[in-house]
PDB file of C-alpha atoms in Angstrom:
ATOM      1  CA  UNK A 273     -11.705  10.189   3.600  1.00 60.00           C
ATOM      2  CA  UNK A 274     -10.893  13.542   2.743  1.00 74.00           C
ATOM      3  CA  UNK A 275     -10.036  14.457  -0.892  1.00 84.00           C
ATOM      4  CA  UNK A 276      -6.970  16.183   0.170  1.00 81.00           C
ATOM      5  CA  UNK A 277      -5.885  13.130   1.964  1.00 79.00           C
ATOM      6  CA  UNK A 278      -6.675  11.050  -0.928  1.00 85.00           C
ATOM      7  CA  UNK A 279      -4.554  13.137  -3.437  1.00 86.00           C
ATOM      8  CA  UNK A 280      -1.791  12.991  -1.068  1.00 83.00           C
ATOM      9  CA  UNK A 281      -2.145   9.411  -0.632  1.00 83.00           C
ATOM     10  CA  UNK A 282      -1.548   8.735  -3.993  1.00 88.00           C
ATOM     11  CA  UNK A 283       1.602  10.906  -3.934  1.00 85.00           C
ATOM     12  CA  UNK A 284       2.439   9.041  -1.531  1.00 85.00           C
ATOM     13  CA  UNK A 285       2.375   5.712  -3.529  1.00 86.00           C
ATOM     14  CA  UNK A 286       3.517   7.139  -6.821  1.00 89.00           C
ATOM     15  CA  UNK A 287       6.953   8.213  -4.632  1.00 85.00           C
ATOM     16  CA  UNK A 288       6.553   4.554  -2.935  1.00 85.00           C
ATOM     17  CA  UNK A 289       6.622   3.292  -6.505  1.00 87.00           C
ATOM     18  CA  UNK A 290       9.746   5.570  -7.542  1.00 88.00           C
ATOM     19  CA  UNK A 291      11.875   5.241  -4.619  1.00 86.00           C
ATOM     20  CA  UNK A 292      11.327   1.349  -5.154  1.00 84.00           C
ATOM     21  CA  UNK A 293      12.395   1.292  -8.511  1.00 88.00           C
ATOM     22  CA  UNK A 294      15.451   3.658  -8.824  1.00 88.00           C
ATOM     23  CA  UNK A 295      16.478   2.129  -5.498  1.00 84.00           C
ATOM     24  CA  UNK A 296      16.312  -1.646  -6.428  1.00 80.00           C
ATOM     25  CA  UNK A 297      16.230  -2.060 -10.247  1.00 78.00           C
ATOM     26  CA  UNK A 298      18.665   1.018 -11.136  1.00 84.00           C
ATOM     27  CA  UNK A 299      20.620   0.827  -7.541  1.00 85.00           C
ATOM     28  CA  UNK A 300      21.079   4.816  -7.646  1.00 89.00           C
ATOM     29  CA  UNK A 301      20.031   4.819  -3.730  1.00 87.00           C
ATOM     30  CA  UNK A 302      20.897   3.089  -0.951  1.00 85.00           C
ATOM     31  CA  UNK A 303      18.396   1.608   1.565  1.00 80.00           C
ATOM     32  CA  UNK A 304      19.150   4.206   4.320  1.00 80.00           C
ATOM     33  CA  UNK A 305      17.983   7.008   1.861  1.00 84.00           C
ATOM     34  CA  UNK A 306      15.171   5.836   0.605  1.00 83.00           C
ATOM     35  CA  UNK A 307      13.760   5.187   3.863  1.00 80.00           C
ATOM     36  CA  UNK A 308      14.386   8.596   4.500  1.00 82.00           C
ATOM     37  CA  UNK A 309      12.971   9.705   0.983  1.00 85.00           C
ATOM     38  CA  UNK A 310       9.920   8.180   1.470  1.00 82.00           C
ATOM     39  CA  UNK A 311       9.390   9.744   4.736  1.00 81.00           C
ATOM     40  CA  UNK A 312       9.561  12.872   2.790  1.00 84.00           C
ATOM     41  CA  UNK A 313       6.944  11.018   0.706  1.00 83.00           C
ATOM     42  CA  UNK A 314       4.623  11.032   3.467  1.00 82.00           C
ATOM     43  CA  UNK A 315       5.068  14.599   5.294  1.00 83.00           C
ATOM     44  CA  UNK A 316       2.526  15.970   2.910  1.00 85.00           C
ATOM     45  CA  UNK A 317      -0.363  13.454   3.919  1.00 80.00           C
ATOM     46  CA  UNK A 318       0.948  13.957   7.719  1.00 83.00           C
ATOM     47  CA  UNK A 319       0.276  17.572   6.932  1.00 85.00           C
ATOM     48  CA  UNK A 320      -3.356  16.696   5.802  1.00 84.00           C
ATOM     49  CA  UNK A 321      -4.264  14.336   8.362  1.00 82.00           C
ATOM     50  CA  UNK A 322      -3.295  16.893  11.100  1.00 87.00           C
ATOM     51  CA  UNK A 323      -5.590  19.529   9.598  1.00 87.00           C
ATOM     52  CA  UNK A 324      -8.446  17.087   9.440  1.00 84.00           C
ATOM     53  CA  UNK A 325      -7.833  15.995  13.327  1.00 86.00           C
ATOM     54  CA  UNK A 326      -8.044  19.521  13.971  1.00 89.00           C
ATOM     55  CA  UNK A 327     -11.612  20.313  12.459  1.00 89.00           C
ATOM     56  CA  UNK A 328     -12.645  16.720  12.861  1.00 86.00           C
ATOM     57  CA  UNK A 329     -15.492  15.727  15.301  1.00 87.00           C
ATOM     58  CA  UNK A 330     -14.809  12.988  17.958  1.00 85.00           C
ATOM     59  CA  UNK A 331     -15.757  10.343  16.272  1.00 83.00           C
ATOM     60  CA  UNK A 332     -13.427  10.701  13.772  1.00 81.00           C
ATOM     61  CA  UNK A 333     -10.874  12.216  16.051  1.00 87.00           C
ATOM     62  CA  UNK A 334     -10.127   8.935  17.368  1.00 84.00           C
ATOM     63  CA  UNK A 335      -9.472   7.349  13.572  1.00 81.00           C
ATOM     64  CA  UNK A 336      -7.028   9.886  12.790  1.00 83.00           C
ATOM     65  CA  UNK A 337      -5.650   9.565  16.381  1.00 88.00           C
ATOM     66  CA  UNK A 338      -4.416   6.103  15.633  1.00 86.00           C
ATOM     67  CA  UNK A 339      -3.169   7.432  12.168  1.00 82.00           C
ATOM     68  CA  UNK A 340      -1.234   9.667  13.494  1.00 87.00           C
ATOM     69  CA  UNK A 341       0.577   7.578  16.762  1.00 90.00           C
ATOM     70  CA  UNK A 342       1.766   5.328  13.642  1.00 87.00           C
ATOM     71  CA  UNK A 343       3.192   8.082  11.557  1.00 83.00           C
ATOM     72  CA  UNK A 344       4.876   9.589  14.944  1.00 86.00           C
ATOM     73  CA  UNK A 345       6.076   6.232  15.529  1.00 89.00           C
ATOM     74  CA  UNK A 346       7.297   5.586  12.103  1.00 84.00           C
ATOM     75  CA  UNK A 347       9.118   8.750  12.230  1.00 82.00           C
ATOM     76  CA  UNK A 348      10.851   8.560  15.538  1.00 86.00           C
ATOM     77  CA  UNK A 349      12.225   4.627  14.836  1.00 87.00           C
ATOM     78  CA  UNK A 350      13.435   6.215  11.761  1.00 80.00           C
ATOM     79  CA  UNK A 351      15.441   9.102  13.358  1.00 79.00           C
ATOM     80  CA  UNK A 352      16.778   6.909  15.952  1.00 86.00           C
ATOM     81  CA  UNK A 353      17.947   4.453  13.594  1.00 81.00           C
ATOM     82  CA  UNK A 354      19.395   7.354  11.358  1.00 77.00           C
ATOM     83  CA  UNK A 355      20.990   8.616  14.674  1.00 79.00           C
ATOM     84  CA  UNK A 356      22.975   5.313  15.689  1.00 83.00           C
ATOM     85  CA  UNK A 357      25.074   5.562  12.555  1.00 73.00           C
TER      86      UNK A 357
END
């Protein structure tokens, strides 16, 4: 793993860990926006693993292949479900 990704991974799970707590023990967010926030959470490592696809061999192309179908997927159940409301 990349040390970018890394860093970003643990943003990642810091903002995880804050949306979770000012969402459920101080109820300052509702469940709708911190789905939302924490795909904000993630754009950063999206960013990252889309630069390493890019310069990435085929080997490792296909690892951050599958990476990436689940963040595209994530991100397109979210917007639909943010759309039917």
């Amino acid at each position: 793993m990349d040390r970018w990704q890394i860093a970003t991974l643990i943003l990642f799970v810091l903002g995880l860990l804050v949306i979770s707590y000012i969402g459920g023990d101080l109820k300052l967010v509702s469940f709708s926006t911190g789905i939302i926030l924490l795909g904000l959470a993630y754009v950063p490592n999206l960013l990252v693993s889309i630069g390493i696809y890019i310069q990435a061999d085929s080997h490792d192309k296909q690892r951050y292949r599958i990476q990436l179908i689940l963040a595209a997927v994530f991100y397109t159940i979210v917007l639909i479900w943010r759309l039917s409301q």
